[in-house]
PDB file of C-alpha atoms in Angstrom:
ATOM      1  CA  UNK N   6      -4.344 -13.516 -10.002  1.00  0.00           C
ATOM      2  CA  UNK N   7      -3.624 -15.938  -6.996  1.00  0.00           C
ATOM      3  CA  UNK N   8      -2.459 -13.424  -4.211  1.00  0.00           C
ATOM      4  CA  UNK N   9      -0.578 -16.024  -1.208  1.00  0.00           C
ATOM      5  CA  UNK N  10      -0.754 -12.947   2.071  1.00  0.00           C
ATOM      6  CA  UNK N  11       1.942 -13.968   4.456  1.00  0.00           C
ATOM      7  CA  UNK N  12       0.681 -12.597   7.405  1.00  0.00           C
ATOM      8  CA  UNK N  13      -1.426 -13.509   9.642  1.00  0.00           C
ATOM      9  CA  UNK N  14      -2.993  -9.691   9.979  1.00  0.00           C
ATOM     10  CA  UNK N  15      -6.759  -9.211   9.656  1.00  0.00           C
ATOM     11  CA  UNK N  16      -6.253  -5.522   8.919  1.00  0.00           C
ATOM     12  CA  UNK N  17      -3.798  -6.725   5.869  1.00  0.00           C
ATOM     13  CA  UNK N  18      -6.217  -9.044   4.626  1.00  0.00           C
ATOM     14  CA  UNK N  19      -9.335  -6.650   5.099  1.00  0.00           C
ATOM     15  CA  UNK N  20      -7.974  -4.042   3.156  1.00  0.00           C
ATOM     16  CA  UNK N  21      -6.968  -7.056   0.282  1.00  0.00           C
ATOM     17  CA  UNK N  22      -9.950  -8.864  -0.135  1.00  0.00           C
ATOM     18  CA  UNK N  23     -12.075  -6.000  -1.680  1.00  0.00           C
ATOM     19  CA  UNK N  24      -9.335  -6.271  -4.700  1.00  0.00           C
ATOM     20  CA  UNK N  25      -8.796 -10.046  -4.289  1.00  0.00           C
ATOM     21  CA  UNK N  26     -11.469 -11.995  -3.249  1.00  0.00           C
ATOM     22  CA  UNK N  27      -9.824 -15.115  -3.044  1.00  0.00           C
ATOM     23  CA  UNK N  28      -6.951 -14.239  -1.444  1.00  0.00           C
ATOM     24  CA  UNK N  29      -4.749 -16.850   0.322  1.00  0.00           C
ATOM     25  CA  UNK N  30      -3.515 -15.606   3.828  1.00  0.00           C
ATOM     26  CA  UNK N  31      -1.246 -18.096   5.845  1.00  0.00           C
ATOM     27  CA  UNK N  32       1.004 -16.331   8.339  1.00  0.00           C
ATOM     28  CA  UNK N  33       4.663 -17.180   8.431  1.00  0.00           C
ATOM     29  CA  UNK N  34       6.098 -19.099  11.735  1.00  0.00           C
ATOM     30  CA  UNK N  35       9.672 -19.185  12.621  1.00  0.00           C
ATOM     31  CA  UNK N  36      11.144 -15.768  11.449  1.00  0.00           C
ATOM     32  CA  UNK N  37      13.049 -13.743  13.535  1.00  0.00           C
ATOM     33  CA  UNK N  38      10.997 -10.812  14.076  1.00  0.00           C
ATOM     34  CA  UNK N  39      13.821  -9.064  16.725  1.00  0.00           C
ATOM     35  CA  UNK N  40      14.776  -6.097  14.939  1.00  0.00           C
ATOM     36  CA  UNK N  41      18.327  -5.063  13.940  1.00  0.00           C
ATOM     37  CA  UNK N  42      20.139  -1.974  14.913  1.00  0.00           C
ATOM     38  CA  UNK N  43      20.171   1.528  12.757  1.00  0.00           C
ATOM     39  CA  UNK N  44      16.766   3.501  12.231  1.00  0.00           C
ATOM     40  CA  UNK N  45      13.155   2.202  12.191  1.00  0.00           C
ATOM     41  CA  UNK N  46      12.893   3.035   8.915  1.00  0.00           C
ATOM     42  CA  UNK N  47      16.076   0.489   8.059  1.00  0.00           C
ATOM     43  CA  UNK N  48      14.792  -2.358  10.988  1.00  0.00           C
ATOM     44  CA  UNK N  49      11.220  -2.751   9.628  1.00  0.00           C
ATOM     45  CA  UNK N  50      12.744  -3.170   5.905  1.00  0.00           C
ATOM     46  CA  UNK N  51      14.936  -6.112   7.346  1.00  0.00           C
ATOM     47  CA  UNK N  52      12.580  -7.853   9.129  1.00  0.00           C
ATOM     48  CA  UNK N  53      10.211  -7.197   5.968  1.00  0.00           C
ATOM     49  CA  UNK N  54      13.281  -8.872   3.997  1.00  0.00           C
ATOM     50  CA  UNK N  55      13.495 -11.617   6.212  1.00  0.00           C
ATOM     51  CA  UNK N  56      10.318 -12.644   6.000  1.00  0.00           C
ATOM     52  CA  UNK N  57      10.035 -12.768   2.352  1.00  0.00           C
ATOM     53  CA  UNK N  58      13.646 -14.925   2.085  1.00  0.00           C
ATOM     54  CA  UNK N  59      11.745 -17.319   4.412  1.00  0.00           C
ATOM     55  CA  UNK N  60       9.286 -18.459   1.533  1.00  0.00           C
ATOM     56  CA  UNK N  61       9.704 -20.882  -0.815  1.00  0.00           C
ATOM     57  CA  UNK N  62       9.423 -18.880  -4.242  1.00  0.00           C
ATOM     58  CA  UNK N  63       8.068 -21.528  -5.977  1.00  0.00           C
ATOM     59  CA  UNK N  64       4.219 -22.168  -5.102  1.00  0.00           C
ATOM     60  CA  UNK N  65       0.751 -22.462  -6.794  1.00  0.00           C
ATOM     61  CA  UNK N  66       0.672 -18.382  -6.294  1.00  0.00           C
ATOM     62  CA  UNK N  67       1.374 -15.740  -8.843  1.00  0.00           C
ATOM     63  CA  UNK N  68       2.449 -13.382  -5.828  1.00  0.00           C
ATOM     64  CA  UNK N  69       2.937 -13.311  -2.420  1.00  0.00           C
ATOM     65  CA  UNK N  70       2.948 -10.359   0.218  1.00  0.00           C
ATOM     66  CA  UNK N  71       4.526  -9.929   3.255  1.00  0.00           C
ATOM     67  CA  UNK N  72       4.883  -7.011   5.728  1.00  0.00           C
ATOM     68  CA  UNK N  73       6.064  -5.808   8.898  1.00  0.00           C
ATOM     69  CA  UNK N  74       4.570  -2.634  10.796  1.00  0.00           C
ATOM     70  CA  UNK N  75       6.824  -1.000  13.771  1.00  0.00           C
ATOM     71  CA  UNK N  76       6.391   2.298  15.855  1.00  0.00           C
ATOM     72  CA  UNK N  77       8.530   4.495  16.477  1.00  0.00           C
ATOM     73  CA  UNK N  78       9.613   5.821  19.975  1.00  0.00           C
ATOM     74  CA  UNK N  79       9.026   9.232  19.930  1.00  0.00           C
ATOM     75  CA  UNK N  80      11.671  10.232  22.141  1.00  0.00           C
ATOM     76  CA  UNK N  81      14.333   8.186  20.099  1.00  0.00           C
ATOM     77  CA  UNK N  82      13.563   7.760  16.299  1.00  0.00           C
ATOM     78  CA  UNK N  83      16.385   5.017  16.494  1.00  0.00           C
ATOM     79  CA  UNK N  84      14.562   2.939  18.604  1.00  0.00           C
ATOM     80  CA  UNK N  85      11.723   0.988  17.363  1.00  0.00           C
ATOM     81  CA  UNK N  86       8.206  -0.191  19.666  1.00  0.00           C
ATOM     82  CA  UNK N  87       6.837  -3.699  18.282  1.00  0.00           C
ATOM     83  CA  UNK N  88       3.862  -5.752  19.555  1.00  0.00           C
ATOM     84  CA  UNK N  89       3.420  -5.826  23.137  1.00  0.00           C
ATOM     85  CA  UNK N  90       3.456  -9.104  24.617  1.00  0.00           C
ATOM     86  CA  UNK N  91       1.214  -8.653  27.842  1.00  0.00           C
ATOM     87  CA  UNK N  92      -1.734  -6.567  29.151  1.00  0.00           C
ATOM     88  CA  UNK N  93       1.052  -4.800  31.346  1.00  0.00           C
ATOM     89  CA  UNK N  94       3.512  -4.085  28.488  1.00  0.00           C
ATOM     90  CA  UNK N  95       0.329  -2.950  26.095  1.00  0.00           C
ATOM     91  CA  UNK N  96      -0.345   0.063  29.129  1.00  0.00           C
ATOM     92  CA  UNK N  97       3.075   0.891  29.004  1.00  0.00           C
ATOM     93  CA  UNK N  98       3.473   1.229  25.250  1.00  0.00           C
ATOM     94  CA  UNK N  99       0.321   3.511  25.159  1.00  0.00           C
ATOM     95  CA  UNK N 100       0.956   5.315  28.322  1.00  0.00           C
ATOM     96  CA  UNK N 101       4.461   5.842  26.665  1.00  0.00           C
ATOM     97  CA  UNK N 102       2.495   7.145  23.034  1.00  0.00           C
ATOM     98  CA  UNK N 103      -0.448   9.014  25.405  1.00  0.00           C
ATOM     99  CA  UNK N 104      -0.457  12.914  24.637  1.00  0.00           C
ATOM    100  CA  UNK N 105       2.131  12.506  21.492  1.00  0.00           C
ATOM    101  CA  UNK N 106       2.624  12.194  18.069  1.00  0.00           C
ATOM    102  CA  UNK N 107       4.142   8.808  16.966  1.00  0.00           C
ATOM    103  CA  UNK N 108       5.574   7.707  13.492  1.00  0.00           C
ATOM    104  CA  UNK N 109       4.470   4.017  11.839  1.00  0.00           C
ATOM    105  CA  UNK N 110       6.970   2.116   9.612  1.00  0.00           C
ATOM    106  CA  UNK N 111       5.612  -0.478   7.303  1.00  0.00           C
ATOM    107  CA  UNK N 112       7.867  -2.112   5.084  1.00  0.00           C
ATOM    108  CA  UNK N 113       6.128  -4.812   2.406  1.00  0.00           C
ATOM    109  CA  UNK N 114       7.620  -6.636   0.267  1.00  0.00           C
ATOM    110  CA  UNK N 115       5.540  -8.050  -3.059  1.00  0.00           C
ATOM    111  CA  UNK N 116       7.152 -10.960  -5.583  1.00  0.00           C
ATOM    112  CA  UNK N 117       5.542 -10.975  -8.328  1.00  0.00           C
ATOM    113  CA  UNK N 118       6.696 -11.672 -12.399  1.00  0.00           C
ATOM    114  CA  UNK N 119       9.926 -13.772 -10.428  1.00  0.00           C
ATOM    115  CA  UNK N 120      11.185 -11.025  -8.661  1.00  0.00           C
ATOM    116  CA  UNK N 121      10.921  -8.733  -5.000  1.00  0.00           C
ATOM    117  CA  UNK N 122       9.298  -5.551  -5.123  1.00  0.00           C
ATOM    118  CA  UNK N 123       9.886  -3.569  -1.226  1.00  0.00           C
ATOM    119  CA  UNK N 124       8.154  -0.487  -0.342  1.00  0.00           C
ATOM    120  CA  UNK N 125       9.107   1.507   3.517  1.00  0.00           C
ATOM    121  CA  UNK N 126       6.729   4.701   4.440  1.00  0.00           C
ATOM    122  CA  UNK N 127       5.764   6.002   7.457  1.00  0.00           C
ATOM    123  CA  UNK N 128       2.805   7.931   8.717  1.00  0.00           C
ATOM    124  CA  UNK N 129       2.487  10.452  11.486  1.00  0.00           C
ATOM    125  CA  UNK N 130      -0.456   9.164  14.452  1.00  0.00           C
ATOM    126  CA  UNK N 131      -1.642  11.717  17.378  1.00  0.00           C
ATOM    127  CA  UNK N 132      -2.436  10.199  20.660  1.00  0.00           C
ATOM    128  CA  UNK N 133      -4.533  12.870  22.579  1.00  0.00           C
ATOM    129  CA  UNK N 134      -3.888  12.569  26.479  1.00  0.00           C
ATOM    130  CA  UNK N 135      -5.566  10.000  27.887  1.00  0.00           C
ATOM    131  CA  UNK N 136      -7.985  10.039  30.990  1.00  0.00           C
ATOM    132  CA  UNK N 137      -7.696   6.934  33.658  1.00  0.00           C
ATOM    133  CA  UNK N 138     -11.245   5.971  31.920  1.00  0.00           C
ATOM    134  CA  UNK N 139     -10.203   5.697  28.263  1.00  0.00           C
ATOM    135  CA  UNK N 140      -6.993   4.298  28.826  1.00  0.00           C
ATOM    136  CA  UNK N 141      -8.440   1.511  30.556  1.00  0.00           C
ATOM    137  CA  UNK N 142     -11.022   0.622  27.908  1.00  0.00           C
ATOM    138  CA  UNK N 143      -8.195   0.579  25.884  1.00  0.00           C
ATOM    139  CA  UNK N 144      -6.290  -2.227  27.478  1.00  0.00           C
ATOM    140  CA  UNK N 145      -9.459  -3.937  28.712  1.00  0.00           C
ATOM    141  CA  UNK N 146     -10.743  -4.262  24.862  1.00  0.00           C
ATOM    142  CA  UNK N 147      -7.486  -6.282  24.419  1.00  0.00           C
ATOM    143  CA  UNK N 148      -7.559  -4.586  20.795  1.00  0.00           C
ATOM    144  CA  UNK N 149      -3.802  -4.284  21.517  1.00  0.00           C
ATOM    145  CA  UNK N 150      -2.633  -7.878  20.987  1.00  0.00           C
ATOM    146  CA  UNK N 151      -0.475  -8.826  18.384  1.00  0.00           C
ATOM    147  CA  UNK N 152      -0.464  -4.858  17.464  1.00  0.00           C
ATOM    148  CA  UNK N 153       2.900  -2.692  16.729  1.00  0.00           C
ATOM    149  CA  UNK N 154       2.389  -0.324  19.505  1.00  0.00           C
ATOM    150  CA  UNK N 155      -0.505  -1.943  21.213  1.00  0.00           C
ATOM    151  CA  UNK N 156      -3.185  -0.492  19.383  1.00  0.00           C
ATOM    152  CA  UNK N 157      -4.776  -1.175  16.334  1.00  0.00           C
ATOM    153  CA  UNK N 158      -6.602   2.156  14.427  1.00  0.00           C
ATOM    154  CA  UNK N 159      -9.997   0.415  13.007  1.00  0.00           C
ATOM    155  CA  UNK N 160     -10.029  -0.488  17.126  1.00  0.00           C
ATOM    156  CA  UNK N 161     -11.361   0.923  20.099  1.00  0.00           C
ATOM    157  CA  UNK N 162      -8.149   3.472  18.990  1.00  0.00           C
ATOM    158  CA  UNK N 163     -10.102   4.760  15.933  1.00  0.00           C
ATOM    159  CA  UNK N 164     -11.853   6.830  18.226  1.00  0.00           C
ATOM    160  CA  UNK N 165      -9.370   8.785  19.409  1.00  0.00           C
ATOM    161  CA  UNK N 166      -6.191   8.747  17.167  1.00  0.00           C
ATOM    162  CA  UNK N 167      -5.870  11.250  14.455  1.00  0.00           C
ATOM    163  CA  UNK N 168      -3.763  10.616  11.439  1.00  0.00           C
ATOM    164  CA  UNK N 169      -1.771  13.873  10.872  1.00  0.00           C
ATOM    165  CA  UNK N 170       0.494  12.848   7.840  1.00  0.00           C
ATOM    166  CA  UNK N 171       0.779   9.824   5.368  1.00  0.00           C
ATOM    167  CA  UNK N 172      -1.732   7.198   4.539  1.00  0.00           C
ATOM    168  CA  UNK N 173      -4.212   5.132   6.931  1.00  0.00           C
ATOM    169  CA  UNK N 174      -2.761   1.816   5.040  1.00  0.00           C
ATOM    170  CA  UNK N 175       0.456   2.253   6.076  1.00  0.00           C
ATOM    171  CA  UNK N 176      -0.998   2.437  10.263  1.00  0.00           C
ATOM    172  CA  UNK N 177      -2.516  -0.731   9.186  1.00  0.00           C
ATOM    173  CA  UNK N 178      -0.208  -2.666   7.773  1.00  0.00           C
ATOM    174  CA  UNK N 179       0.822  -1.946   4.319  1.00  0.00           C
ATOM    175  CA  UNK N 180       3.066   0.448   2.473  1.00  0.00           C
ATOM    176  CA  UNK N 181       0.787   2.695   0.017  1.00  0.00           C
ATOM    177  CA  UNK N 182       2.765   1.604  -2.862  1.00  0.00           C
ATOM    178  CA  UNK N 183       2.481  -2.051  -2.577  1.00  0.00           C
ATOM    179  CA  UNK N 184      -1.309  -1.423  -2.232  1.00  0.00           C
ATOM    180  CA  UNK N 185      -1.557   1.087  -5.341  1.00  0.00           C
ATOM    181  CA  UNK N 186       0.742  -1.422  -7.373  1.00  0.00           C
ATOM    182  CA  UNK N 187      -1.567  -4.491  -6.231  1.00  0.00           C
ATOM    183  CA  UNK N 188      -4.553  -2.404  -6.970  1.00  0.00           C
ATOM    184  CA  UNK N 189      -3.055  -1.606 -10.733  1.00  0.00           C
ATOM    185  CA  UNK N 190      -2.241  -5.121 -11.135  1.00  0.00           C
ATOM    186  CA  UNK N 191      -5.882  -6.428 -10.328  1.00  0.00           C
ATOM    187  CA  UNK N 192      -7.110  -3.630 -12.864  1.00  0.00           C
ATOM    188  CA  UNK N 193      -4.739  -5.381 -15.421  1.00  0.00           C
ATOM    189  CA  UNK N 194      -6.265  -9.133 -14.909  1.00  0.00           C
TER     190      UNK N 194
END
């Protein structure tokens, strides 16, 4: 099966490749990422959405992914923490997540057989406090950019994160159930 990612993510396309080795990733340009008001859960599902009504349907691929991953703030569940977009906004975001737990939306959305397939979970992250000396490593491994919340887990991060509830795909970038369904399609072909 011909598997189009449209993401640019090399977490996404890590965790693909094992069950499609010649998968096609090509990000998308152009969609509006700025999420919507209501919950996380329902913001991450619309960008998700929008993303996959950007693509043309009809291509050389018998499916195509796309995702979106968002944090949210653990003071507000309403209120949603994307990519940071400098060095300084990356130390705010973790100093914001630093001694807390955190949830992670991913929404992804699979068409496949002519039609959309979305999936939305979260997981539960734990930040232990950090010291002046990890938190800079942090930033100063600039694992952060282009990462919901600033960090990415397989990262400099994966040392000191601990996943508390849900599944390690779903900090990385894609819902469980797309991956299981992906994984039982490939076991089909």
């Amino acid at each position: 099966m011909k598997l189009w990612l449209a993401s640019a993510s090399p977490r996404r396309a890590a965790m693909l490749r094992p069950i499609y080795p010649s998968l096609h990733q090509e990000g998308l340009d152009g969609v509006d990422e700025s999420p919507p008001s209501g919950t996380v859960e329902s913001q991450v599902l619309s960008i998700c959405k929008r993303k996959a009504a950007a693509l043309n349907e009809s291509t050389n691929f018998d499916a195509i992914l796309v995702a979106d991953t968002m944090i949210s703030d653990p003071d507000d569940h309403s209120l949603s923490i994307g990519k940071p977009t400098s060095k300084a906004h990356a130390a705010v975001m973790l100093h914001r997540l630093s001694g807390r737990h955190h949830q992670v939306w991913t929404a992804s959305g699979l068409y496949w057989n002519g039609t959309w397939t979305f999936w939305c979970e979260h997981a539960v992250v734990a930040f232990p406090e950090f010291s002046d000396e990890v938190f800079s490593q942090l930033i100063d491994s600039g694992s952060w950019k282009g990462k919901a919340g600033g960090y990415d887990l397989h990262g400099p991060m994966g040392e000191h994160a601990t996943l508390i509830e849900g599944s390690e795909s779903v900090v990385l970038g894609l819902a469980a159930g797309a991956l299981e369904h992906l994984e039982a399609l490939a076991s089909l072909l």
